[in-house]
Amino acid sequence: MGFATVILAAGKGSRMKSDMPKVLHPLASAPLLAHVLRCAAEAGAAKTVVVIGHGGEAVQKAALALDETALIVEQASQNGTGHAVLQAKSALAGFEGDVIVLYGDTPFISPDTLDRMLKARTSGQDVIVLGFEAARPDGYGRLKLEGDSLEAIIEHKDASEAERAIRVCNSGVVCADAKNLFALLSEVGDDNASGEIYLTDIIAIARSKGQRCTAILCDEAETMGVNSRADLALAEAAFQRRARIEAMDNGTTLISPETVYFALDTVMGADVLIEPNVFFGPDVSVENGAHIKAFGHFEGCHISEGAVIGPFARLRPGAEIGAFGKVGNFVEIKNAVVGKRAKVNHLSYVGDADIGAESNIGAGVIFCNYDGVFKHHTTLGERVFIGSNSALVSPVNIGDDALIGTGSVVTKDVPAGDLVLARTAQVNKKGRGKRLMDMLRAKKK
Ligand code: UD1
Ligand code: CA
């Protein structure tokens, strides 16, 4: 039946000084909680329970948006980590298998690490705790190990001087059989420095019953938790460092890696070249051989094979750039398809539109998609040429091979192949220019 995860996300996160629940703060353009849900899914969790509390409504909404199969339970008052896990008992009633407890504010635990814990279970351990050697153990629960056997976890607040000297600390991640976990938790009391029901107390109880408990160790980088905005910035830096290396390992060239920012879900093809100062927000995919020039901001968009984007390009949600398409400097594209080999090279806004293959949008063309109340759609056929500084007032359809003269304001549909000149006709007045200037200069004297 596989294993289940219980993600603790009820805490307030007071040190964030925020109205937003801590687990919803963004890391790599995704809520902290998304990182943990992704780890659970990648490790192959059969069920995931999210324990909500502070800001519960928002956390529930986000959790279900990220994973519609997530089971949500509420911890009405935050009486400790053990109490939080107990809230998942009814959601996991009848579940036979192991449970792994994760924290919503600890985003970097790897699926491999969960795998190692599950393997320790199959090899006969009853309760497995994920530990790490802390550079600064202050504040963490300490693992009391005798050889491989974990005897107890002592919270920092409750620890003696000798116990505080222990450097192997509790990450918070625990694995045990579901029934056993809830049975052990039912025996945990709150007689400790915080008056809380500690999840960590299950170890001493399990040992007193002759159960086998052990710790699996991981790198401290994996157990890094987010408690403050400064922690969040450190976590972001750590994420980006790894993401850049991963991108390069997968065949992306980064000229200046430290200036490129990825999101949790960014997808990069091979042989993509990214110049300095590029930011990828959520939901961006880039296909093989694309070239992203310096200074770009991208979210919710798709860049096809061989496309050349930027410098100074902004692609907003729904932008879909076709193969070998070109988007040049100071161009913004939103909810629009730019067809294969089509070009929008200079100073344009394209919103709510379809641009057919091989069309060319001249410099400074604006798609006027918004009438102040509603948004409207513009459709361009293939090989359409829009002269510079034209305005396309949507809704408007322009057929294949149409040619729009420079500076046109297009308000009516254009049949295929037509030439459109929608601007005031030019008037030349013989010699008037010079006479006018002479008169003005004379006035100034
Ligand atoms: C906990 C561990 C400690 C470990 C440390 C690692 C216990 C008793 N202590 O301590 O051994 O070294 O994590 O970071 O388990 N939460 C709830 N409901 C609650 C209490 C907490 O959902 O009632 C959630 C919090 O939102 C947070 C997580 O559980 O995501 C950990 O809680 P926190 O209060 O930070 O635990 P620590 O005291 O740091
Ligand atoms: Ca903590």
mmCIF file of C-alpha atoms and ligand atoms in Angstrom, residues 8-13 22-23 51 75 77-84 103-106 132 139-142 153-155 169-172 196-200 223 227, ligand 1:
data_model
loop_
_atom_site.group_PDB
_atom_site.id
_atom_site.type_symbol
_atom_site.label_atom_id
_atom_site.label_comp_id
_atom_site.label_asym_id
_atom_site.label_seq_id
_atom_site.Cartn_x
_atom_site.Cartn_y
_atom_site.Cartn_z
ATOM 1 C CA LEU A 8 2.949 19.840 9.460
ATOM 2 C CA ALA A 9 1.874 23.309 8.405
ATOM 3 C CA ALA A 10 -0.163 24.661 11.309
ATOM 4 C CA GLY A 11 2.466 26.853 12.963
ATOM 5 C CA LYS A 12 2.263 30.610 12.917
ATOM 6 C CA GLY A 13 5.771 31.420 11.823
ATOM 7 C CA LYS A 22 4.766 30.946 6.591
ATOM 8 C CA VAL A 23 4.375 27.895 4.358
ATOM 9 C CA VAL A 51 -2.076 19.663 8.888
ATOM 10 C CA GLN A 75 -5.127 21.461 14.236
ATOM 11 C CA SER A 77 -4.663 24.950 18.621
ATOM 12 C CA GLN A 78 -0.940 24.399 18.231
ATOM 13 C CA ASN A 79 -0.120 22.067 21.112
ATOM 14 C CA GLY A 80 3.068 20.708 19.647
ATOM 15 C CA THR A 81 4.411 18.571 16.829
ATOM 16 C CA GLY A 82 3.080 15.317 18.328
ATOM 17 C CA HIS A 83 -0.373 16.845 18.720
ATOM 18 C CA ALA A 84 -0.185 18.048 15.116
ATOM 19 C CA TYR A 103 7.513 19.979 7.965
ATOM 20 C CA GLY A 104 5.938 22.521 5.641
ATOM 21 C CA ASP A 105 8.752 24.964 6.366
ATOM 22 C CA THR A 106 11.596 22.576 5.536
ATOM 23 C CA PHE A 132 22.056 15.784 10.808
ATOM 24 C CA GLY A 139 17.535 25.175 19.457
ATOM 25 C CA TYR A 140 17.374 21.721 17.904
ATOM 26 C CA GLY A 141 16.351 18.476 19.554
ATOM 27 C CA ARG A 142 19.416 16.289 20.229
ATOM 28 C CA ILE A 153 15.375 12.832 21.516
ATOM 29 C CA ILE A 154 15.900 15.629 24.001
ATOM 30 C CA GLU A 155 14.579 19.047 23.103
ATOM 31 C CA CYS A 169 20.280 16.923 15.827
ATOM 32 C CA ASN A 170 16.709 16.078 14.913
ATOM 33 C CA SER A 171 15.528 17.340 11.515
ATOM 34 C CA GLY A 172 11.922 16.625 12.504
ATOM 35 C CA GLU A 196 3.520 20.675 24.445
ATOM 36 C CA ILE A 197 2.964 17.218 23.038
ATOM 37 C CA TYR A 198 6.318 16.506 21.448
ATOM 38 C CA LEU A 199 6.525 14.175 18.472
ATOM 39 C CA THR A 200 10.085 13.494 19.549
ATOM 40 C CA THR A 223 17.235 19.974 6.715
ATOM 41 C CA ASN A 227 11.819 30.653 10.247
HETATM 42 C C1 UD1 B 1 11.143 20.655 16.206
HETATM 43 C C2 UD1 B 1 11.576 19.384 16.929
HETATM 44 C C3 UD1 B 1 13.089 19.433 17.168
HETATM 45 C C4 UD1 B 1 13.803 19.598 15.847
HETATM 46 C C5 UD1 B 1 13.294 20.819 15.098
HETATM 47 C C6 UD1 B 1 13.867 20.851 13.714
HETATM 48 C C7 UD1 B 1 9.745 18.651 18.363
HETATM 49 C C8 UD1 B 1 9.178 18.651 19.734
HETATM 50 N N1 UD1 B 1 10.887 19.306 18.203
HETATM 51 O O1 UD1 B 1 11.371 21.731 17.089
HETATM 52 O O2 UD1 B 1 13.517 18.239 17.794
HETATM 53 O O3 UD1 B 1 15.202 19.686 16.054
HETATM 54 O O4 UD1 B 1 11.859 20.778 14.980
HETATM 55 O O5 UD1 B 1 13.512 22.052 13.080
HETATM 56 O O6 UD1 B 1 9.177 18.058 17.473
HETATM 57 N N2 UD1 B 1 3.844 22.600 14.045
HETATM 58 C C9 UD1 B 1 2.496 22.401 13.910
HETATM 59 N N3 UD1 B 1 1.720 22.363 15.044
HETATM 60 C C10 UD1 B 1 2.242 22.518 16.265
HETATM 61 C C11 UD1 B 1 3.625 22.734 16.407
HETATM 62 C C12 UD1 B 1 4.400 22.768 15.260
HETATM 63 O O7 UD1 B 1 1.977 22.235 12.811
HETATM 64 O O8 UD1 B 1 1.474 22.454 17.229
HETATM 65 C C13 UD1 B 1 4.676 22.659 12.832
HETATM 66 C C14 UD1 B 1 5.308 24.018 12.636
HETATM 67 O O9 UD1 B 1 4.480 24.808 11.803
HETATM 68 C C15 UD1 B 1 6.611 23.665 11.966
HETATM 69 C C16 UD1 B 1 6.956 22.291 12.524
HETATM 70 O O10 UD1 B 1 5.742 21.756 13.014
HETATM 71 O O11 UD1 B 1 6.487 23.535 10.575
HETATM 72 C C17 UD1 B 1 8.014 22.348 13.606
HETATM 73 O O12 UD1 B 1 7.522 23.104 14.696
HETATM 74 P P1 UD1 B 1 8.454 24.059 15.541
HETATM 75 O O13 UD1 B 1 7.657 24.681 16.579
HETATM 76 O O14 UD1 B 1 9.245 24.914 14.642
HETATM 77 O O15 UD1 B 1 9.416 22.966 16.203
HETATM 78 P P2 UD1 B 1 10.794 23.236 16.900
HETATM 79 O O16 UD1 B 1 10.561 23.763 18.246
HETATM 80 O O17 UD1 B 1 11.685 23.986 16.002
#
